[in-house]
PDB file of C-alpha atoms in Angstrom:
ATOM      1  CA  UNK U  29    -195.725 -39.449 -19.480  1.00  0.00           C
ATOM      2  CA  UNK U  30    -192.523 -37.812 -18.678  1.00  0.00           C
ATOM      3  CA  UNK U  31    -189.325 -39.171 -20.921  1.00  0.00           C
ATOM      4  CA  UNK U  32    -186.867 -36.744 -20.534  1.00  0.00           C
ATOM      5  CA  UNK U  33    -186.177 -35.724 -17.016  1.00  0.00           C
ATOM      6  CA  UNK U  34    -183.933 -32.840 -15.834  1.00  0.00           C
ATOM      7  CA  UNK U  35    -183.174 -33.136 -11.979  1.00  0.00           C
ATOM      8  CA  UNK U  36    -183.793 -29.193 -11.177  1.00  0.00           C
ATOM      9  CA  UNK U  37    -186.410 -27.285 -12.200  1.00  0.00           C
ATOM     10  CA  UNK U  38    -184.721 -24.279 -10.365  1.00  0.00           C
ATOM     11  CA  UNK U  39    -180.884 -24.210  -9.103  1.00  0.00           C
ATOM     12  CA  UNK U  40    -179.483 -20.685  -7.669  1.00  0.00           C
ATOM     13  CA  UNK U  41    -175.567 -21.271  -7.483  1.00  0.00           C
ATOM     14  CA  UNK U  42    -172.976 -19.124  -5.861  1.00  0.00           C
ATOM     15  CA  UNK U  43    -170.150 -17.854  -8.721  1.00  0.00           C
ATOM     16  CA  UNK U  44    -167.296 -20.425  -8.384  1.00  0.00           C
ATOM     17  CA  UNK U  45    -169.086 -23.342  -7.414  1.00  0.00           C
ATOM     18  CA  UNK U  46    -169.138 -26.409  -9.502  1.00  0.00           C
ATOM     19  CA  UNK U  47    -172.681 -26.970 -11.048  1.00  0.00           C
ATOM     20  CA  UNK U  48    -174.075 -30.183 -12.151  1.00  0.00           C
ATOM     21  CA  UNK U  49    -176.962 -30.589 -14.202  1.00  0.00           C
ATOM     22  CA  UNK U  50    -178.737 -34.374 -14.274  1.00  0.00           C
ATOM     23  CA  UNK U  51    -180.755 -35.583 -17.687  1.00  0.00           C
ATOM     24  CA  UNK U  52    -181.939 -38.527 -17.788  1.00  0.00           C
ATOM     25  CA  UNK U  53    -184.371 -40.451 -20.863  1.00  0.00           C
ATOM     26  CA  UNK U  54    -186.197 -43.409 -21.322  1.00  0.00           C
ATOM     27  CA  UNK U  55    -186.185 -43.955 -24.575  1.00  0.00           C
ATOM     28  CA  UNK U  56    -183.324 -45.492 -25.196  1.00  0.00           C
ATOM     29  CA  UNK U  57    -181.551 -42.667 -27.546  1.00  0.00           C
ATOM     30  CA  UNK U  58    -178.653 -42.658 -28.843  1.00  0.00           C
ATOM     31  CA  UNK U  59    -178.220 -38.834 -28.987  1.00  0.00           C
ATOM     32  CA  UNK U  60    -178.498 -36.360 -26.193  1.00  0.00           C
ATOM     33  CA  UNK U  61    -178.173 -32.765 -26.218  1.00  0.00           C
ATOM     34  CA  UNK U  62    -177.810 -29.658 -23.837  1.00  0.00           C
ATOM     35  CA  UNK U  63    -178.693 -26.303 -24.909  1.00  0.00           C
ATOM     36  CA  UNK U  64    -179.215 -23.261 -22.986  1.00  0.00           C
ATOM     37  CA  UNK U  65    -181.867 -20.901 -23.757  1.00  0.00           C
ATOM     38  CA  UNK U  66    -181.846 -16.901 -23.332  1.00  0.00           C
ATOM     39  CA  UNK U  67    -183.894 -14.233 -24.415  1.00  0.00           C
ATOM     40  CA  UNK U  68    -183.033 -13.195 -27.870  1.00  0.00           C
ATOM     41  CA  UNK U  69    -180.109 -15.718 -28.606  1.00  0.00           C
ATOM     42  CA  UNK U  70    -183.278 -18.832 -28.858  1.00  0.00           C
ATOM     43  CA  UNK U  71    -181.352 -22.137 -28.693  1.00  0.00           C
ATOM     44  CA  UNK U  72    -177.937 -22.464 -28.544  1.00  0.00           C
ATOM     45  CA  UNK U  73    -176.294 -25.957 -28.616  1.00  0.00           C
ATOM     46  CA  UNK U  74    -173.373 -26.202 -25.716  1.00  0.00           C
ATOM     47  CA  UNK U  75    -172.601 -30.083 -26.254  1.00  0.00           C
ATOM     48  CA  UNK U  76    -173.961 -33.025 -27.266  1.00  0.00           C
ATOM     49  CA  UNK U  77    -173.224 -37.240 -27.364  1.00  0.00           C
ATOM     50  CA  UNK U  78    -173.851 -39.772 -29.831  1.00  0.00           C
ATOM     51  CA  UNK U  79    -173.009 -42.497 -27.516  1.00  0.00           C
ATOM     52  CA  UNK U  80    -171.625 -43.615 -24.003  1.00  0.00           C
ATOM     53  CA  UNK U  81    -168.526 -41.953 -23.285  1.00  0.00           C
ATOM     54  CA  UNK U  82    -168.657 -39.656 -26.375  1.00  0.00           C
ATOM     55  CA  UNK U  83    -169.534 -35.950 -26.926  1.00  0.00           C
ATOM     56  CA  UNK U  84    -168.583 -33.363 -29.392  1.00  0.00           C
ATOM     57  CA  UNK U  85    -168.665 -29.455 -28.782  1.00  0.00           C
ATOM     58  CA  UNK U  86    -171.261 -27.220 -29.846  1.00  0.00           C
ATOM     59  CA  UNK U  87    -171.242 -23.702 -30.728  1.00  0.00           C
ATOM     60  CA  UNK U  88    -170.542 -22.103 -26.933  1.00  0.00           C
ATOM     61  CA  UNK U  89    -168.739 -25.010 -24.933  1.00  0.00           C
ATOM     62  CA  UNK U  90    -166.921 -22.756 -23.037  1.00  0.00           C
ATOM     63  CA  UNK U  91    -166.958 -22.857 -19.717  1.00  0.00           C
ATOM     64  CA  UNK U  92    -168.630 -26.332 -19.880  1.00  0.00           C
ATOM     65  CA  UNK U  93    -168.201 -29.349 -19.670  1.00  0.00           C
ATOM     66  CA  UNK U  94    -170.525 -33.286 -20.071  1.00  0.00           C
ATOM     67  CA  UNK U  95    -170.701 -36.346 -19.025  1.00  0.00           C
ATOM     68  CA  UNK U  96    -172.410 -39.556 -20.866  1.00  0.00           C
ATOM     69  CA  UNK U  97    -171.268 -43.043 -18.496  1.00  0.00           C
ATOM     70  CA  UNK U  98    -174.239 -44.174 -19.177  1.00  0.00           C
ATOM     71  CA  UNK U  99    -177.172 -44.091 -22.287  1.00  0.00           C
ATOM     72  CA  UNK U 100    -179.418 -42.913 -20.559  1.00  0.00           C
ATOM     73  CA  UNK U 101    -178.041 -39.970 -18.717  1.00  0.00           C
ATOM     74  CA  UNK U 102    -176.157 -37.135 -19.345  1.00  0.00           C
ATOM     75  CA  UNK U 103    -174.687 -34.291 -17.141  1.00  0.00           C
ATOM     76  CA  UNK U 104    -173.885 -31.145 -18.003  1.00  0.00           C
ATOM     77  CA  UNK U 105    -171.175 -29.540 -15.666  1.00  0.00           C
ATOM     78  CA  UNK U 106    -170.112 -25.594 -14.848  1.00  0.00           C
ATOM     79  CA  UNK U 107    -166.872 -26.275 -13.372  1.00  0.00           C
ATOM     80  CA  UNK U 108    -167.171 -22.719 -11.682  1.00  0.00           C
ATOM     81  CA  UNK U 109    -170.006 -21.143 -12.423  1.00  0.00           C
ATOM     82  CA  UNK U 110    -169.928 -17.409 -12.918  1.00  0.00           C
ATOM     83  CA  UNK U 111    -173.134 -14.640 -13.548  1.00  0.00           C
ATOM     84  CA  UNK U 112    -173.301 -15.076 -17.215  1.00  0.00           C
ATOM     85  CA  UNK U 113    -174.434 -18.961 -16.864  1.00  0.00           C
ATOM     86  CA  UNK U 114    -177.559 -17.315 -15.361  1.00  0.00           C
ATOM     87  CA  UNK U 115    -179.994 -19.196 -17.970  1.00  0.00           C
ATOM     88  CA  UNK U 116    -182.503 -21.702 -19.052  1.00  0.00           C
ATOM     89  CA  UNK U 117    -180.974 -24.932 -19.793  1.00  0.00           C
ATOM     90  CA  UNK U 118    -182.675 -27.378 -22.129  1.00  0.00           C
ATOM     91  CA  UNK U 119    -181.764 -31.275 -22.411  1.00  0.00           C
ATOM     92  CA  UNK U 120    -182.970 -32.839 -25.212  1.00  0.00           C
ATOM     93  CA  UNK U 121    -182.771 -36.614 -26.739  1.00  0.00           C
ATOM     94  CA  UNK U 122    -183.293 -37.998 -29.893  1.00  0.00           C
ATOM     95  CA  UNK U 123    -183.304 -41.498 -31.940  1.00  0.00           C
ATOM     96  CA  UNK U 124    -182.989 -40.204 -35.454  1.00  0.00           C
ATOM     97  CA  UNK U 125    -185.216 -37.076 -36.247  1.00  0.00           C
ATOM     98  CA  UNK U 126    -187.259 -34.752 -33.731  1.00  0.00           C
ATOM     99  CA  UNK U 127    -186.626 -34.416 -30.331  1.00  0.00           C
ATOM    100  CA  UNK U 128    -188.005 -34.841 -27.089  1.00  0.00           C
ATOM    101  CA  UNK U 129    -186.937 -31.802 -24.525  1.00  0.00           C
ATOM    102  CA  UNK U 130    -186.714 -31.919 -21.008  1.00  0.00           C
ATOM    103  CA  UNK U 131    -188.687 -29.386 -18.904  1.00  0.00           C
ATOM    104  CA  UNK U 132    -185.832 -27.210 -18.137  1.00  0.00           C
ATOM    105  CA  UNK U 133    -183.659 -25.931 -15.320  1.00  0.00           C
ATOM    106  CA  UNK U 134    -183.559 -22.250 -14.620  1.00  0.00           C
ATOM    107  CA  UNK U 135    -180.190 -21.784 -13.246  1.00  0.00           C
ATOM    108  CA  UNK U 136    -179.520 -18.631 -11.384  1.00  0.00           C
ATOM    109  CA  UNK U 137    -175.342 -17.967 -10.672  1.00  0.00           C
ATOM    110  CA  UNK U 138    -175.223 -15.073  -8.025  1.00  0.00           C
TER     111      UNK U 138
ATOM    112  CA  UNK O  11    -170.052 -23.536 -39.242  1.00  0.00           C
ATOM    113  CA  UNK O  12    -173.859 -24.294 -39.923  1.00  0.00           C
ATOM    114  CA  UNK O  13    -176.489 -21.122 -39.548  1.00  0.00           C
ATOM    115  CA  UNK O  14    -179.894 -20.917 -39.049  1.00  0.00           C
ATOM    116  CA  UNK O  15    -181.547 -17.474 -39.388  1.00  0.00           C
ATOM    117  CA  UNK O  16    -184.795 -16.431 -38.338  1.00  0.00           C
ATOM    118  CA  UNK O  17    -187.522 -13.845 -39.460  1.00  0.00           C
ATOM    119  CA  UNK O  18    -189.272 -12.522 -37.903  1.00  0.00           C
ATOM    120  CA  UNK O  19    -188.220 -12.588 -34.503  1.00  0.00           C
ATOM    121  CA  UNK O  20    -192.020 -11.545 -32.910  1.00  0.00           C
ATOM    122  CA  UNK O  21    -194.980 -11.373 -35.126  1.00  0.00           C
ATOM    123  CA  UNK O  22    -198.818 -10.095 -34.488  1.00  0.00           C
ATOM    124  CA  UNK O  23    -201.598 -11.258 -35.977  1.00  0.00           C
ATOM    125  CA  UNK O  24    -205.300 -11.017 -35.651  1.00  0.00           C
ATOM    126  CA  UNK O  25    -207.498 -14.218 -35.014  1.00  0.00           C
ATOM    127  CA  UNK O  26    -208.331 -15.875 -38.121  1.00  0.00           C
ATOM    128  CA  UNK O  27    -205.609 -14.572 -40.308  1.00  0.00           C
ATOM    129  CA  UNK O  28    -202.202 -16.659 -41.136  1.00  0.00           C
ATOM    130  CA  UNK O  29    -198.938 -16.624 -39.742  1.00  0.00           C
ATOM    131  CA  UNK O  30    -195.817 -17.018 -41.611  1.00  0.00           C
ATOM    132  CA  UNK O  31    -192.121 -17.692 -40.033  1.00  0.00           C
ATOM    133  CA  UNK O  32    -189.152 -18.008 -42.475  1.00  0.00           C
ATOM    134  CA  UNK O  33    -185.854 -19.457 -41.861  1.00  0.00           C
ATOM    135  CA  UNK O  34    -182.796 -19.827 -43.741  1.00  0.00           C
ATOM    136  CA  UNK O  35    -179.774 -22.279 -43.160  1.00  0.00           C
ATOM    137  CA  UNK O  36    -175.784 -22.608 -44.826  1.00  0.00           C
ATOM    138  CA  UNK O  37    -175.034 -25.762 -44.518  1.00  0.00           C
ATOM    139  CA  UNK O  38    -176.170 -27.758 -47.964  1.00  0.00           C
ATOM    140  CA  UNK O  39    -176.010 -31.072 -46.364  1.00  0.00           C
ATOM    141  CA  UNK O  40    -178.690 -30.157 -44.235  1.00  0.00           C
ATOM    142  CA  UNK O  41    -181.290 -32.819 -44.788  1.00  0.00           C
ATOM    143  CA  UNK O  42    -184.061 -32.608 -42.022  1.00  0.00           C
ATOM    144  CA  UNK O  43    -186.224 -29.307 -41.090  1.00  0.00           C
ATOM    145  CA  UNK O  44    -188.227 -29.435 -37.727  1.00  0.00           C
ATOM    146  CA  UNK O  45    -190.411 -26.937 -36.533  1.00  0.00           C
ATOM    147  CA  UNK O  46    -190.637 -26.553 -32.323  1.00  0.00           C
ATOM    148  CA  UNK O  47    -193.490 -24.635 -30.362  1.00  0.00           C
ATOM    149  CA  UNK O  48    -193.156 -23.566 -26.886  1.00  0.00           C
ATOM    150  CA  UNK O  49    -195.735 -22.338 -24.894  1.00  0.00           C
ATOM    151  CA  UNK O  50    -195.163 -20.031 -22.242  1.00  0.00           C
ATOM    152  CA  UNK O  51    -193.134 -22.065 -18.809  1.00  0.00           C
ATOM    153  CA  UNK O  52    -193.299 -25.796 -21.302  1.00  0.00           C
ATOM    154  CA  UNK O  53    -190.651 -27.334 -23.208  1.00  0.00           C
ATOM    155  CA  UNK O  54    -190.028 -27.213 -26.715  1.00  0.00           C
ATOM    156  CA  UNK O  55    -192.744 -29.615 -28.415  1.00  0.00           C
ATOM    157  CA  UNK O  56    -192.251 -30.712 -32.520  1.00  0.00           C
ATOM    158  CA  UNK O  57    -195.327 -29.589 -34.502  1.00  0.00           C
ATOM    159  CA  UNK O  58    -194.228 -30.453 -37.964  1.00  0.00           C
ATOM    160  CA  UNK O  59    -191.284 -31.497 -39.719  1.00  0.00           C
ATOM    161  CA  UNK O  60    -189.574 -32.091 -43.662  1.00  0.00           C
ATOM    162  CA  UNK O  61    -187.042 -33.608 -44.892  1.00  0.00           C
ATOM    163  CA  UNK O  62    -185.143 -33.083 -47.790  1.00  0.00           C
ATOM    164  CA  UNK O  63    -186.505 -34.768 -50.459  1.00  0.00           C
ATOM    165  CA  UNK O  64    -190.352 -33.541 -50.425  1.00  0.00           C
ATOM    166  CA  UNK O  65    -191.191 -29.380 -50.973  1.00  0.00           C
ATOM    167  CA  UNK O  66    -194.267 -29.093 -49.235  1.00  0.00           C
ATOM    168  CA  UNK O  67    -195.541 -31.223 -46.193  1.00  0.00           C
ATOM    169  CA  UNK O  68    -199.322 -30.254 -44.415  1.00  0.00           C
ATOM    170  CA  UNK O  69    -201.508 -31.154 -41.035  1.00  0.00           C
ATOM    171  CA  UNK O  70    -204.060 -29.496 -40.667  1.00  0.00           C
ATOM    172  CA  UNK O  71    -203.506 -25.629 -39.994  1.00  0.00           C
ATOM    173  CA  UNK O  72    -200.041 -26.067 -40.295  1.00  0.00           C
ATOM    174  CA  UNK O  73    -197.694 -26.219 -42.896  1.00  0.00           C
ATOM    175  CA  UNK O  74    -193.859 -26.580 -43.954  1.00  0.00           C
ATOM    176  CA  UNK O  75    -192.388 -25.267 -47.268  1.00  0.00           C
ATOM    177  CA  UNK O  76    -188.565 -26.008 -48.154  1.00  0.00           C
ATOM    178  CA  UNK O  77    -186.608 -24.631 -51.028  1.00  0.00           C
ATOM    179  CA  UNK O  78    -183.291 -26.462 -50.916  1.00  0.00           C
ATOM    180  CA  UNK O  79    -181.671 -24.533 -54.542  1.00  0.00           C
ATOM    181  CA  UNK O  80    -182.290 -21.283 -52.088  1.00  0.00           C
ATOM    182  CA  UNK O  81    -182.006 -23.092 -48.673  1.00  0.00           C
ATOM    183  CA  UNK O  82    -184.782 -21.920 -47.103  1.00  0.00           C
ATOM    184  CA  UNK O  83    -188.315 -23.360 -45.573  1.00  0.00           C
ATOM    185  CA  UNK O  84    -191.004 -21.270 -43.738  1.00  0.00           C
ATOM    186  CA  UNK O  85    -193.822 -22.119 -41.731  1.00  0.00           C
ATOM    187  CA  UNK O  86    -197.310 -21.735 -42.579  1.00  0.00           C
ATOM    188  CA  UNK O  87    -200.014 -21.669 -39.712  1.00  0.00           C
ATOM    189  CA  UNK O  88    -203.578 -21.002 -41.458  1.00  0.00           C
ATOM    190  CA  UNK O  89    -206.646 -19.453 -39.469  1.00  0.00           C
ATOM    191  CA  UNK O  90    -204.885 -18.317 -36.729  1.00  0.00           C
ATOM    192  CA  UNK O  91    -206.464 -18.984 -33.058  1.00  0.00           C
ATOM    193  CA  UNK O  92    -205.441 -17.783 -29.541  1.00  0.00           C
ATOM    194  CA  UNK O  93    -203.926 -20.981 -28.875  1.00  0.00           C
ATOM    195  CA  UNK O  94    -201.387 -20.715 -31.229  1.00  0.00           C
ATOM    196  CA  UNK O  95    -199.698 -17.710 -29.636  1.00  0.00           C
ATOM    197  CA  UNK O  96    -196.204 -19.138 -28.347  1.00  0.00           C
ATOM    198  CA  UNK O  97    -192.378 -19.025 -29.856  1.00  0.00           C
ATOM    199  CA  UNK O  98    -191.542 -21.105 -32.690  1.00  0.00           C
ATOM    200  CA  UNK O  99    -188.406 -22.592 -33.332  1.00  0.00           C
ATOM    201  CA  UNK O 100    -186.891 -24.122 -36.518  1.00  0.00           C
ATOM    202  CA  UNK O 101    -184.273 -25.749 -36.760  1.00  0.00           C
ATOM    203  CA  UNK O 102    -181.741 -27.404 -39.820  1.00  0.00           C
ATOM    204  CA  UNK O 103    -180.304 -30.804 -39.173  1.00  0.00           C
ATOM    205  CA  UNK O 104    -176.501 -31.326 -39.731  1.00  0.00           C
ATOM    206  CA  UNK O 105    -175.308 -30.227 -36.621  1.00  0.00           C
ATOM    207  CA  UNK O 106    -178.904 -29.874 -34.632  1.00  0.00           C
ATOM    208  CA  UNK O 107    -178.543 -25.774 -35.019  1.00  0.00           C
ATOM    209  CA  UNK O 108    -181.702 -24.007 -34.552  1.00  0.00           C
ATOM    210  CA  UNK O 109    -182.968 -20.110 -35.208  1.00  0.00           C
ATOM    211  CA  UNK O 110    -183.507 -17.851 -32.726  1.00  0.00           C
ATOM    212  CA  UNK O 111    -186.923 -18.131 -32.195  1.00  0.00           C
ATOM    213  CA  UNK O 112    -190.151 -16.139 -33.285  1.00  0.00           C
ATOM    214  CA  UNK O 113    -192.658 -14.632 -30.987  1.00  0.00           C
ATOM    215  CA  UNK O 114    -195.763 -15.376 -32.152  1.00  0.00           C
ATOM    216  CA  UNK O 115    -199.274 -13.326 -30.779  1.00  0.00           C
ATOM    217  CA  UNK O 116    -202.174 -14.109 -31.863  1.00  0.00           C
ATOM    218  CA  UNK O 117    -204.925 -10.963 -31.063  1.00  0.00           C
ATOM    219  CA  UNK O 118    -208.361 -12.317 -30.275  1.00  0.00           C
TER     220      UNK O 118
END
C-alpha cells in the first residue's frame, strides 16, 4: 500500500531543460519534503512545506525551486537542469514525527 | 544551522555480533531522533525512534540511546543477521536534518 508516490522512477534530462518532479501522498500531511540523495553526502534537504502555498529553503535550494497548490502534492522544479542535478531524489511526508518516503526518482541531466 | 554527524560511515560485522552507529547533532532544541534503514533500490523505512524526554527506547534487536547534556544518540542493533545489512540513517528533528548515512554489512 503505496502512500507516497513520485511520478518517475527514472527521468534522463537534457542540461537546460526545465525538470519537474510530481509527489503526491495520501495521508493527508501537513509537511512534505524533497531531498536528494548522493553517494557520500546521505540526505540532504533541498525544500520543504508546512502547508498549501508555503515552503521554506533547506540547506542546498539552489538551483531549485517547489510547488505546494495543493496538500497533497508537491513538485519539485530544476528550472534548467545542468550535470550536477544528476541524483536520487527522495520525497517524503510527514504528520508530526517519522516519515513516509517515496520510492525515488533517479534523475540523470546529460 | 543544525548538524547531524555520522560515525561510522560503513561498518562490518560478523553474523551474530552487534552493530553500533553514533550520531551527533548542534541544535539543542532538537527534540525527536529517528532512525531510517534502506535496503538496497527501497526507500528509506523508520525502524526506531526517541524523543527527548526518555534515554533509552528498545524493540527487539534494536535499540536507541540519547544523551541530550552531550547531544548525542547511537543505535544499537543486537545479534546481527544478514538481513540487517543496509544504510542507516539518523536523523535530529528541528529542521528534519539527517547524517550522512552508515553502510552497514553484515558477514554471514
Amino acid at each position: 500500500d503505496v502512500k507516497v508516490t513520485q511520478s518517475s522512477r527514472y527521468l534522463v534530462k537534457r542540461t537546460g531543460e526545465k525538470v519537474f518532479l510530481e509527489c503526491v501522498q495520501d495521508m493527508d500531511h501537513e509537511n512534505m519534503f524533497w531531498y536528494r540523495q548522493d553517494p557520500g553526502l546521505g540526505l540532504r534537504l533541498i525544500y520543504f512545506s508546512y502547508d498549501v502555498k508555503m515552503k521554506e529553503k533547506g540547506d542546498i535550494p539552489e538551483g531549485y525551486s517547489v510547488s505546494r497548490e495543493k496538500k497533497e502534492r508537491f513538485s519539485l522544479i530544476l528550472e534548467s537542469a545542468s550535470t550536477n542535478q544528476t541524483s536520487m531524489y527522495l520525497c517524503a511526508s510527514s504528520y508530526s514525527y517519522g516519515y513516509t518516503f517515496g520510492s525515488g526518482t533517479r534523475l540523470t541531466v546529460v | 544551522g543544525e548538524n547531524v554527524e555520522q560515525h561510522p560511515s560503513t561498518l562490518s560485522v560478523q553474523e551474530g555480533d552487534s552493530a553500533v552507529i553514533k550520531c551527533t547533532y548542534s541544535d539543542s532544541a532538537s527534540n525527536y531522533f529517528p532512525w531510517y534503514k534502506q535496503e538496497l533500490g527501497k526507500r528509506p523505512q523508520l525502524i526506531i525512534d526517541i524523543r527527548s524526554n526518555v534515554g533509552e527506547k528498545k524493540d527487539q534487536r534494536i535499540a536507541v540511546t540519547l544523551n541530550k547534556t552531550a547531544k548525542h544518540f547511537s543505535l544499537h542493533i543486537t545479534e546481527t543477521q544478514p538481513e540487517d545489512s543496509a544504510v542507516y540513517f539518523c536523523a535530529a528533528r528541528c529542521k528534519y536534518i539527517f547524517g550522512t548515512g552508515t553502510r552497514l554489512k553484515v558477514l554471514a
